[in-house]
XYZ file of C-alpha atoms in Angstrom:
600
model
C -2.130 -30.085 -26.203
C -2.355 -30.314 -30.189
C -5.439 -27.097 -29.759
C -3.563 -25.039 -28.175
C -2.733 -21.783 -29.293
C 0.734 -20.399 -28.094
C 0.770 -17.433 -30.165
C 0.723 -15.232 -26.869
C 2.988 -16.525 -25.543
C 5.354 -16.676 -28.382
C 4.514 -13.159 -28.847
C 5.285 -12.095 -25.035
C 7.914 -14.091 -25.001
C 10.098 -12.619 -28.309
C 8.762 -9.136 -26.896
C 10.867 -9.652 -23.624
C 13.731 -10.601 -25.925
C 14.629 -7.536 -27.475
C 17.410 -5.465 -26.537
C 16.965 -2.724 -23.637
C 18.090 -1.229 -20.341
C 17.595 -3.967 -17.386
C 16.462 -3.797 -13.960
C 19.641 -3.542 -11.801
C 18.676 -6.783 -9.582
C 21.276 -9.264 -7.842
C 22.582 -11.969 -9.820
C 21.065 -10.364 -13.012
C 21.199 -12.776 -16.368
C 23.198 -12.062 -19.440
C 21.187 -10.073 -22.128
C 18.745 -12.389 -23.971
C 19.705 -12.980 -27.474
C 16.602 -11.229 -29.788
C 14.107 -13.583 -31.170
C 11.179 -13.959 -33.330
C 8.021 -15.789 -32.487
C 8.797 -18.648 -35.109
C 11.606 -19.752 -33.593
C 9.696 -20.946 -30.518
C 8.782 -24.498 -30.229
C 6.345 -25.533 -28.247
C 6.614 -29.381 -29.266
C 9.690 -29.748 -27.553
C 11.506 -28.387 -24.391
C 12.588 -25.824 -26.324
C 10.525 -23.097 -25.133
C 11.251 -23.284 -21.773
C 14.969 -22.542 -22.618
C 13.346 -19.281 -24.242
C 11.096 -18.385 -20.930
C 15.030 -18.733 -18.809
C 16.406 -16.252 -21.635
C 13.849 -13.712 -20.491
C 14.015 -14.843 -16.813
C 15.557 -11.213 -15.563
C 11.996 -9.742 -17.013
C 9.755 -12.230 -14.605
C 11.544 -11.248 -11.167
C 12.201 -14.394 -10.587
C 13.568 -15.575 -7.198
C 15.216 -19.191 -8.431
C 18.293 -19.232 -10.350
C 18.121 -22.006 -12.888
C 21.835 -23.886 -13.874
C 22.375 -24.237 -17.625
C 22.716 -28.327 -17.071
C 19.753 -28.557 -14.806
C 17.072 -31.368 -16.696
C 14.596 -30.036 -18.222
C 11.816 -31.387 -16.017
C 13.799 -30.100 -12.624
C 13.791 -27.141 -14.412
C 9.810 -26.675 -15.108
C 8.920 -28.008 -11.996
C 10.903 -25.115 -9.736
C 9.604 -22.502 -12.266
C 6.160 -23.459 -12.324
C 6.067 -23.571 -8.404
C 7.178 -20.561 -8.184
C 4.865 -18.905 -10.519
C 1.631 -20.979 -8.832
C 2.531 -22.647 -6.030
C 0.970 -26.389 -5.389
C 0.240 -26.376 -9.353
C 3.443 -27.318 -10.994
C 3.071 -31.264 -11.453
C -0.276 -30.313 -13.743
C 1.379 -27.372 -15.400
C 3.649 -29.603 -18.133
C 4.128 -32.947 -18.997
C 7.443 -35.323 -19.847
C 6.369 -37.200 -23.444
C 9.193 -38.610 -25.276
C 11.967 -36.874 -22.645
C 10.454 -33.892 -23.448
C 8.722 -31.359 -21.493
C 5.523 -30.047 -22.720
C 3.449 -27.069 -21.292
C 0.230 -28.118 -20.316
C -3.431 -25.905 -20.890
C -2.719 -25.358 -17.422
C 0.419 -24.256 -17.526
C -0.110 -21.919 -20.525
C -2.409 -20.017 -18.809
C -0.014 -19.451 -15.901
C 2.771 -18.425 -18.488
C 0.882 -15.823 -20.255
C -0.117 -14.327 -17.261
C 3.403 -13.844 -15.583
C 4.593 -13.114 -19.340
C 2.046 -10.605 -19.445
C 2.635 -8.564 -16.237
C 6.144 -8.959 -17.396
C 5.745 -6.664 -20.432
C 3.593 -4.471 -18.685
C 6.164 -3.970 -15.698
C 9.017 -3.952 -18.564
C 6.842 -0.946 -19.882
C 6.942 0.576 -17.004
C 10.516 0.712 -16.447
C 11.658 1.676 -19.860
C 9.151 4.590 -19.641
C 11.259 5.317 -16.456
C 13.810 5.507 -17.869
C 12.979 7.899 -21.039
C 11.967 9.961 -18.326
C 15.514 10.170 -17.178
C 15.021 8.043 -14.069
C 18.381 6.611 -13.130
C 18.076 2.591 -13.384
C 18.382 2.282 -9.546
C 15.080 4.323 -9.020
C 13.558 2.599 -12.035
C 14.748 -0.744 -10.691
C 13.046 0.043 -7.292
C 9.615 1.178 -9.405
C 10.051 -1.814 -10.884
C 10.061 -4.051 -7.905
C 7.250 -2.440 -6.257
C 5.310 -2.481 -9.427
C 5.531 -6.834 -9.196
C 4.632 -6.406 -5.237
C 1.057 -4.992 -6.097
C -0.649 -8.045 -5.597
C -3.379 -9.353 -8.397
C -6.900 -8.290 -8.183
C -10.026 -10.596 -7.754
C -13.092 -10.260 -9.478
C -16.181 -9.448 -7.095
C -19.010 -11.654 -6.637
C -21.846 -9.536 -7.050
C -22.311 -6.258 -7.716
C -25.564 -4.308 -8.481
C -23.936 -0.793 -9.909
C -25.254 2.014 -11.458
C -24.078 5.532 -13.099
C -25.133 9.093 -12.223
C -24.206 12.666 -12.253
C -24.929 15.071 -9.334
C -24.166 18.438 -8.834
C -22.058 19.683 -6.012
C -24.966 20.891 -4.040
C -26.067 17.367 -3.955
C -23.041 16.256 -2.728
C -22.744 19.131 -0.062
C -26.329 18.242 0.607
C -25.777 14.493 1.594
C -22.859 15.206 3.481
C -24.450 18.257 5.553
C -27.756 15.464 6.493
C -24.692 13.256 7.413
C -25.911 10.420 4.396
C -22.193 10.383 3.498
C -19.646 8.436 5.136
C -16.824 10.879 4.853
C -14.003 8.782 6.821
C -14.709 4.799 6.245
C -11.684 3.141 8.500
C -10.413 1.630 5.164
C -9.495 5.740 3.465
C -6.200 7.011 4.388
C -6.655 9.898 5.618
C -7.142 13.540 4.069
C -3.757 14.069 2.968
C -4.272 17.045 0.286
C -2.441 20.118 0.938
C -3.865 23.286 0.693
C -2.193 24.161 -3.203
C -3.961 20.521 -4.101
C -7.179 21.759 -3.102
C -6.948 25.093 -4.808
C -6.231 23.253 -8.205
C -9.578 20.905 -7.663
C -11.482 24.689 -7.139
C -9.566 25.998 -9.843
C -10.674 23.290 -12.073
C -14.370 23.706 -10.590
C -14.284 27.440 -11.804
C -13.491 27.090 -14.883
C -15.903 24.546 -15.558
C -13.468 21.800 -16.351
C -15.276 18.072 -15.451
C -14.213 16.293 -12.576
C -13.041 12.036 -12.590
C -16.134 10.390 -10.965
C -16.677 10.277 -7.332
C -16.939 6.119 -6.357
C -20.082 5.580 -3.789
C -21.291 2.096 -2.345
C -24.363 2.040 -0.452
C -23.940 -1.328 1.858
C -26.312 -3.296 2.737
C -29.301 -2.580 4.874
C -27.706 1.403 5.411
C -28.841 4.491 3.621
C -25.668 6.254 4.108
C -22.987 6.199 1.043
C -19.197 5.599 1.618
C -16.726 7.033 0.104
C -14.687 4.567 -1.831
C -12.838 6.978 -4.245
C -12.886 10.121 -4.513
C -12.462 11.340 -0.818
C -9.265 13.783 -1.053
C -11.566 15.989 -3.754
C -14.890 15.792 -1.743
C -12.912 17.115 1.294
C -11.537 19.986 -0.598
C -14.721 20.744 -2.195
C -16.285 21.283 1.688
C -13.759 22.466 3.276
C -13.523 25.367 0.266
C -17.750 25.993 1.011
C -17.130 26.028 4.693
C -19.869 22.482 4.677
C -17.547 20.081 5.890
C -19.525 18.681 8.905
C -16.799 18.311 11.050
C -15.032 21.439 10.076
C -18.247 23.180 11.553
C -18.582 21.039 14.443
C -14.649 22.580 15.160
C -16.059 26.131 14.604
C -18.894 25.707 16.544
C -16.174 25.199 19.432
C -14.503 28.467 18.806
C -14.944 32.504 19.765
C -17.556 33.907 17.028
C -19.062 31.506 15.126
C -21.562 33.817 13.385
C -18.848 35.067 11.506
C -17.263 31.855 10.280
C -20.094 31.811 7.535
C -20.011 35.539 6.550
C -16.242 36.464 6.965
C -13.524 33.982 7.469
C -10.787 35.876 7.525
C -12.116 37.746 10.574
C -12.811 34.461 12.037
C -9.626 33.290 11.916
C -8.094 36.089 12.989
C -10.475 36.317 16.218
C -9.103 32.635 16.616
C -5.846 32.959 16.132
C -5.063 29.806 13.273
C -2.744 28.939 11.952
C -2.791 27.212 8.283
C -2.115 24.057 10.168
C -5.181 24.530 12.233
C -7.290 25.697 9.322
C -6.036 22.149 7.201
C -6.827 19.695 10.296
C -10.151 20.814 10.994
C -11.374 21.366 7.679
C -11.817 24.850 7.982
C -12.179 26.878 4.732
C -9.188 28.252 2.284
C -8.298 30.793 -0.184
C -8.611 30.370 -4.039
C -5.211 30.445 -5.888
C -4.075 34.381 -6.494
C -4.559 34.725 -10.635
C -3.101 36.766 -13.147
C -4.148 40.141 -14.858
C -6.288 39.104 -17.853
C -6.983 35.808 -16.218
C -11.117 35.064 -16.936
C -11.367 34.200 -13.047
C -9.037 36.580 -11.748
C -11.696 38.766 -10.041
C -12.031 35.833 -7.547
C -8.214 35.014 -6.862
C -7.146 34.694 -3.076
C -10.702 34.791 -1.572
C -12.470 32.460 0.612
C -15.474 31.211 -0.848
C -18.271 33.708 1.899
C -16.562 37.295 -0.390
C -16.987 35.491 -3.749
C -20.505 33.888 -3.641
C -22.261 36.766 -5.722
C -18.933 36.366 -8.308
C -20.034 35.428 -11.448
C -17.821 33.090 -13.731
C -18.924 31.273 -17.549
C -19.861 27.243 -16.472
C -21.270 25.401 -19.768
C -21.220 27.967 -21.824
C -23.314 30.373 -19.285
C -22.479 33.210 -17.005
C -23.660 32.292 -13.228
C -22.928 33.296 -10.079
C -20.286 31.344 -7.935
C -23.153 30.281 -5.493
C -25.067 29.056 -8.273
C -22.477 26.868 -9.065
C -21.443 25.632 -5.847
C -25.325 25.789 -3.916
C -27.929 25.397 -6.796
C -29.066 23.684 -9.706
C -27.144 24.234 -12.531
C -25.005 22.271 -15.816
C -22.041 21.571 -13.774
C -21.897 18.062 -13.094
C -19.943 15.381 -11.248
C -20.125 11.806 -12.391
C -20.713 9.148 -9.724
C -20.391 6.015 -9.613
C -22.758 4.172 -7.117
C -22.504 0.293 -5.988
C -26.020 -0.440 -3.907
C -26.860 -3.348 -1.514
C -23.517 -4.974 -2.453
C -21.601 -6.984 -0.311
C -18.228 -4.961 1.830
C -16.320 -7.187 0.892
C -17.455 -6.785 -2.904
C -16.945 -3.442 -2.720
C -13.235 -3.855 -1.131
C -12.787 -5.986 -4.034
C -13.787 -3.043 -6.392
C -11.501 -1.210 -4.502
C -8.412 -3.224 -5.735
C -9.986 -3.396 -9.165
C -9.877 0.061 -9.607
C -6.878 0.783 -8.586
C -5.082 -1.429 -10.646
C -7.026 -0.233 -13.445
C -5.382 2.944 -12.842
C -6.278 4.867 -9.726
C -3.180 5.037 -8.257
C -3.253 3.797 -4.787
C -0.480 1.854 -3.429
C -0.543 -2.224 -2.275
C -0.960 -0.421 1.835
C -3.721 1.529 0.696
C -5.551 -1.377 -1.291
C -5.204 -3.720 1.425
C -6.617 -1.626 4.434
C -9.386 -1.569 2.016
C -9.794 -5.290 1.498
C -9.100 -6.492 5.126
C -10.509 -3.185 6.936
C -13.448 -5.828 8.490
C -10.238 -7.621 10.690
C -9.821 -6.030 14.004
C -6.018 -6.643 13.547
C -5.819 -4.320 10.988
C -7.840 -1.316 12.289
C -4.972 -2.231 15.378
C -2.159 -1.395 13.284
C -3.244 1.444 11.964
C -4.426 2.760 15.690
C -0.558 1.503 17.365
C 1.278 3.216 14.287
C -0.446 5.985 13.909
C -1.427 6.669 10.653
C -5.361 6.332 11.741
C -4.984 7.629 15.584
C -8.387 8.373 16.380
C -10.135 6.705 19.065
C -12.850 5.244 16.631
C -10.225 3.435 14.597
C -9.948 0.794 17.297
C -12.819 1.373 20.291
C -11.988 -2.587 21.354
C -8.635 -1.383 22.128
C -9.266 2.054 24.105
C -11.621 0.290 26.485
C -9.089 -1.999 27.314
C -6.222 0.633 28.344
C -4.087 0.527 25.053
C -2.348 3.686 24.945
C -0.299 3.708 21.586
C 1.008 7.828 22.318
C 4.564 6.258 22.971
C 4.502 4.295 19.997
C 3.511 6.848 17.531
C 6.200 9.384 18.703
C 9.468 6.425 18.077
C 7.814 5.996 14.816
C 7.717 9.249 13.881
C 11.387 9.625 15.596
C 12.527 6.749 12.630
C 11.526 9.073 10.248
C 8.524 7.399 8.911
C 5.404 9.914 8.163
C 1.867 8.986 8.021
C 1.134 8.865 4.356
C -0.145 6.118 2.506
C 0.049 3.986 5.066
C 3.543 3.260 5.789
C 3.552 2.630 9.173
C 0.783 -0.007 9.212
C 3.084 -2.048 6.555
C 6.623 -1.946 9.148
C 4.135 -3.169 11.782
C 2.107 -5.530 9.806
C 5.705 -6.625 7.896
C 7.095 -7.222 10.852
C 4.259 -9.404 12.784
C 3.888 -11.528 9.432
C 7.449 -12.348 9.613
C 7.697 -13.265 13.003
C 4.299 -15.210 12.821
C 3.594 -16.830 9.693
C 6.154 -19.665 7.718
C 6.216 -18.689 4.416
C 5.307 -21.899 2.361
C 7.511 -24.726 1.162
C 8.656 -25.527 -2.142
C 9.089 -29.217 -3.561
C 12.707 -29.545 -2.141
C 11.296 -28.065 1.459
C 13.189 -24.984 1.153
C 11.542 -21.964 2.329
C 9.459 -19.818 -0.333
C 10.632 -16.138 -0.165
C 7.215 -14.558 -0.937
C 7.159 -10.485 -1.949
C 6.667 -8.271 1.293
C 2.747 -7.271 -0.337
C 1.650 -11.040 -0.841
C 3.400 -12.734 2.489
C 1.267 -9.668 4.120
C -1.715 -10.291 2.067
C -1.230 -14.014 3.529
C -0.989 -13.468 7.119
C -4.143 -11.265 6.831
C -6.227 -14.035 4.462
C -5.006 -16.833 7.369
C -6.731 -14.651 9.977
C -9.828 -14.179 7.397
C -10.262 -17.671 6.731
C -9.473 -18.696 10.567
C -5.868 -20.525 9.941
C -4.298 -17.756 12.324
C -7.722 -17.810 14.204
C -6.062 -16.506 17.187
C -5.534 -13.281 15.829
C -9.374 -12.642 15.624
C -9.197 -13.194 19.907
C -9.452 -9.861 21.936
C -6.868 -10.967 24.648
C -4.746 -11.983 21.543
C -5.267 -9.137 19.813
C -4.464 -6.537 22.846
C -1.172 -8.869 23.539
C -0.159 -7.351 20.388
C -0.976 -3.882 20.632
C 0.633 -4.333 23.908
C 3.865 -6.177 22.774
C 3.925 -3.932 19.841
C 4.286 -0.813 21.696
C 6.676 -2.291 23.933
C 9.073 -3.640 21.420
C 9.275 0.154 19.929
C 9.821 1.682 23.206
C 12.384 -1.224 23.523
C 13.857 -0.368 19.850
C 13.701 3.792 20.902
C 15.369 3.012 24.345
C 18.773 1.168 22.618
C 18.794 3.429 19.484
C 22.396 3.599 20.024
C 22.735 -0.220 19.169
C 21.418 0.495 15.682
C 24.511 1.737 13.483
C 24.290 4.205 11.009
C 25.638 2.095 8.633
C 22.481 -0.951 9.165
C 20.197 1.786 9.202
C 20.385 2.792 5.170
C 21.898 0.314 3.302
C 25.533 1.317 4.436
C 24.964 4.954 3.686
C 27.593 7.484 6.141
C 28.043 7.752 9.793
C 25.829 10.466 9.771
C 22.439 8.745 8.586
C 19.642 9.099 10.865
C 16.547 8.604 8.829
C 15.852 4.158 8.513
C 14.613 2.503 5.812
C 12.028 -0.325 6.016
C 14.135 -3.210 5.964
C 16.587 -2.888 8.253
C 13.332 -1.520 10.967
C 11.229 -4.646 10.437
C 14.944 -6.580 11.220
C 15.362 -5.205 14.176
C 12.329 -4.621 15.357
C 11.424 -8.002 14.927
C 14.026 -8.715 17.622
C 12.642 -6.016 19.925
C 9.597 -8.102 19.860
C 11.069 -11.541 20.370
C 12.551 -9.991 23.632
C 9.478 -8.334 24.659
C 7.769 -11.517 24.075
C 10.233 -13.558 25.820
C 10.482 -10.698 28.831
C 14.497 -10.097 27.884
C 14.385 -6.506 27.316
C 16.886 -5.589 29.500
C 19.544 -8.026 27.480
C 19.362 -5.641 24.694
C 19.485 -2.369 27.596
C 22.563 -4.570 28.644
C 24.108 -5.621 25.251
C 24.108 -1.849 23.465
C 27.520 -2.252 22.389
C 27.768 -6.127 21.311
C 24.595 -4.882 18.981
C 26.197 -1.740 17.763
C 29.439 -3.515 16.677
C 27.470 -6.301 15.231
C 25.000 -4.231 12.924
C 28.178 -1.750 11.750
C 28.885 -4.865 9.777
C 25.056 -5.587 8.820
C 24.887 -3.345 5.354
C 22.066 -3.646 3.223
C 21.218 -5.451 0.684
C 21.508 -3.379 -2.837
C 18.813 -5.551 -4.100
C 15.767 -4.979 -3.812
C 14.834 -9.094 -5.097
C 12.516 -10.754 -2.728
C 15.366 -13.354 -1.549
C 17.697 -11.095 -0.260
C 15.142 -8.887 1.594
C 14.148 -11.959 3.604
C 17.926 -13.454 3.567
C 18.713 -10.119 5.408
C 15.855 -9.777 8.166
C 16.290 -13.199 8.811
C 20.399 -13.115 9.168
C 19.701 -9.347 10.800
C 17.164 -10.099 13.403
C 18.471 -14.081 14.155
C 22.124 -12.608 14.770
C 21.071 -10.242 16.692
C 19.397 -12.450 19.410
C 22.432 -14.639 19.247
C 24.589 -12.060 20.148
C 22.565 -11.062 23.258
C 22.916 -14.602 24.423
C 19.693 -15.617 23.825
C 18.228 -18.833 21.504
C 16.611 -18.481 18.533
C 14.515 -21.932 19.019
C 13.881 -21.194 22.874
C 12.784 -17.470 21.670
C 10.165 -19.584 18.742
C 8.897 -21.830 21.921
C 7.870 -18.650 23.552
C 6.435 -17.165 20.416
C 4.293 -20.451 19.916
C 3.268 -19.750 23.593
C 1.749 -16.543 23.091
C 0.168 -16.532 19.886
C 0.182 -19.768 18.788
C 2.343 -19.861 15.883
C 5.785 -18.742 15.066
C 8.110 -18.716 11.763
C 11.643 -17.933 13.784
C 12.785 -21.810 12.980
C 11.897 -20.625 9.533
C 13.967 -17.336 9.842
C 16.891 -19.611 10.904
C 16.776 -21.657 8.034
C 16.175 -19.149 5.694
C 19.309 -17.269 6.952
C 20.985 -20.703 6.410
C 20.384 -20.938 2.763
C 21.063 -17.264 2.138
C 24.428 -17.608 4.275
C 25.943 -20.403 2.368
């Protein structure tokens, strides 16, 4: 279009250009040769030879040949970076391919995240990252999915003290644990820096609050890890004094905690998990607060410290009225799913959450995601998933093999093997022009799956009996994967690391528990009790991909988890008939030719 203005672009694109360390990525493209802005043209097919010169910078999953046409070439990239949109993102005048308003818009934006990501890694690397842990930053940085605005959203600004804070939670008008928090994961030294901070009057970041709709309780949508820390350190965390209400000598849990614990017996494990109270941080001599270093909070109340520029007592600062403030940020009679969607938006303005985190925030309403959290673990309580407990799920097994892979519960790492794993087996990634299988990042095919159950494609997965097949099969299939550990070889487990490795890493889990799960589905378990060996052999020769690109992470659990059925004897495409049987859809024919491509 003659109005267009491609100075953005341009500008992006000569940025990418310039000479610098590189992401260490499979099949990575010659350096680009440097170039200006000016020699872009847009009135030609010129530029899109300038967007393949930068290609390595756009984590790209197609490889383009130098003799390809022109108009081959724009329509692969432009379905790749918007899928279904490519025919109306250029046009062929003259032989020559020219970007459409459309298709501008799509450029800048990849071109954009591109020099932001590009950033990233060279700041990596100043830091003295090596280029294989910047390269993995990197990739996870373009697997954080894009944010989308809210709909509407009625929000306003305050600033309350503490007491106020303590106040609403004590009259139980805070939702301290919404299902979509991870959660409190603070240790006890991260807590004493949030007090520390707090005594010496330093300001806090805001606390995030939405009121939903037709409730008069708050949630918690940022800001939870420093609230806890804050009650626990008072001793007004409700549910720390429901746990000391349950133990020898309450009275003095208020007035002297140290005996308290003592008469007890706890441990600093104990004291952490029921949000029981801790020390301050031991301070120097000559220290302005070091009069109330390593005390609990009941032998320093009548303490006095200098807040705003005034002398006050510790319980003055922490009880009553006073300058200290924390800033809050309040969302009222707004939509959940609004506020999920603020959720993302602040995070990827900075809060730094990871893409696990962000979506058990945005799809926290789908019962199949409170499920995963409850069969991993990383949100066991009862109250996560009620619809499952009544109906006999018992997920103890499952947490335990887990744990036993070496994966912890922080941030949500378990729900994202278990969700990875369940979108891979269940939902076809889509098709590009040429019908060959889309290799989607692990965040966004995930981010699928869920939407397909939000907007009722996967409607299945919103069915109780569905839904407790799963948990069911789920736990099954990691009993199944614990049972025949010695079929997994050191050597698939890490990326071909030594004999001795123990600990897995993601990939190679979701491979092969993917194939737990076809044989749980397809009642076969005892081929794999049977077949230890044939397995063991096989995956010694299964090493990891070094790349982390999209393409080969799929090529590999498809190959990995495919092979492995084969070897037991058993079909791939009779395995996807049972798969279709039980849940209704399955993407093993996909796997299959997926592991076709990557295999030839």
């Amino acid at each position: 279009m003659e109005d267009l203005d491609f100075d953005q672009i341009a500008t992006l694109l000569s940025e990418l250009s310039q000479p610098s360390v590189r992401p260490k990525i499979e099949g990575n493209r010659r350096a680009p040769r440097p170039f200006d802005t000016v020699e872009i043209d847009f009135s030609s097919s010129a530029w899109l030879a300038r967007v393949l010169e930068v290609a390595a910078w756009l984590n790209l999953d197609s490889q383009f040949g130098e003799q390809e046409p022109p108009k081959t070439v724009a329509l692969r990239l432009f379905d790749e970076l918007s899928p279904g949109k490519a025919e109306a993102s250029f046009q062929v005048e003259d032989g020559h391919v020219l970007i459409s308003e459309v298709g501008a818009q799509t450029l800048e934006e990849r071109l954009s995240r591109a020099v932001s990501n590009r950033d990233l890694f060279l700041q990596m690397i100043e830091d003295e990252l090596s280029v294989a842990a910047a390269t993995e930053a990197w990739i996870d940085a373009w697997n954080e999915p894009p944010a989308t605005e809210p709909l509407s959203i009625n929000a306003t600004v305050d600033k309350w003290r503490i007491y106020d804070l303590a106040g609403r939670a004590q009259q139980h008008q805070l939702e301290l644990n919404p299902t979509y928090q991870r959660d409190f994961v603070w240790s006890n030294s991260d807590s004493q820096l949030l007090i520390e901070s707090i005594l010496r009057g330093i300001p806090l970041p805001s606390i995030i609050l939405a009121r939903v709709s037709s409730s008069q309780r708050y949630q918690i949508v940022d800001g939870k890890q420093r609230l806890t820390a804050i009650l626990r350190f008072m001793g007004s965390h409700p549910e720390g004094i429901e746990n000391a209400k349950q133990m020898k000598e309450y009275n003095l849990f208020g007035t002297s905690f140290s005996q308290f614990a003592r008469r007890n017996g706890l441990r600093a494990t104990d004291v952490r998990e029921k949000y029981l109270p801790f020390k301050t941080k031991k301070y120097t001599s000559g220290d302005p607060i070091e009069h109330i270093g390593g005390k609990y909070y009941c032998e320093i109340r009548s303490e006095q410290v200098r807040i705003a520029g005034e002398t006050i007592t510790v319980a003055d600062l922490f009880e009553r009225a006073c300058d200290y403030f924390i800033p809050v940020l309040i969302y009222r009679d707004t939509q959940v799913r609004d506020i999920h969607k603020v959720f993302r938006l602040y995070n990827q303005q900075g809060m730094k959450l990871n893409a696990e985190e962000i979506r058990n925030a945005v799809f926290n309403h789908l019962v199949i995601s409170r499920l995963m959290l409850f069969v991993g673990g990383d949100r066991p309580e009862f109250e996560i998933a009620p619809e499952l407990v009544k109906a006999g799920v018992d997920p103890t097994s499952a947490h335990e093999n887990i744990k036993a892979l070496g994966f912890g519960i922080t941030r949500f790492r378990r729900t994202k093997v278990l969700l990875w794993t369940v979108a891979t087996l269940i939902l076809k990634p889509a098709q590009g022009p040429d019908r060959a299988f889309r290799t989607p990042s692990t965040a966004s095919h995930i981010d699928e799956f869920l939407r397909s159950i939000d907007d009722n494609r996967l409607a299945q997965f919103r069915s109780k009996t569905t839904l407790e097949n799963l948990a069911n099969d789920l736990i099954a299939a990691l009993d199944l994967h614990q049972l025949a550990s010695d079929a997994w070889h050191p050597k698939f487990r890490r990326k071909g690391k030594s004999e001795m490795a123990s600990r897995w890493e993601e990939l190679p889990v979701v491979a092969s528990l993917l194939a737990c799960l076809v044989l749980v589905i397809n009642g076969m378990q005892e081929k794999l009790e049977d077949g230890i060996d044939t397995v063991r052999e096989l995956t010694s020769r299964m090493v990891g991909p070094e790349s982390t690109q999209n393409k080969t992470q799929w090529a590999h659990i498809a190959n990995a988890s495919t092979s492995i059925l084969e070897a037991l004897g058993i079909s791939p495409l009779d395995a996807n008939v049972a798969v279709k049987d039980r849940y209704g859809d399955s993407a093993l024919e996909a796997l299959l030719e997926i592991r076709k491509t990557a295999l030839v």
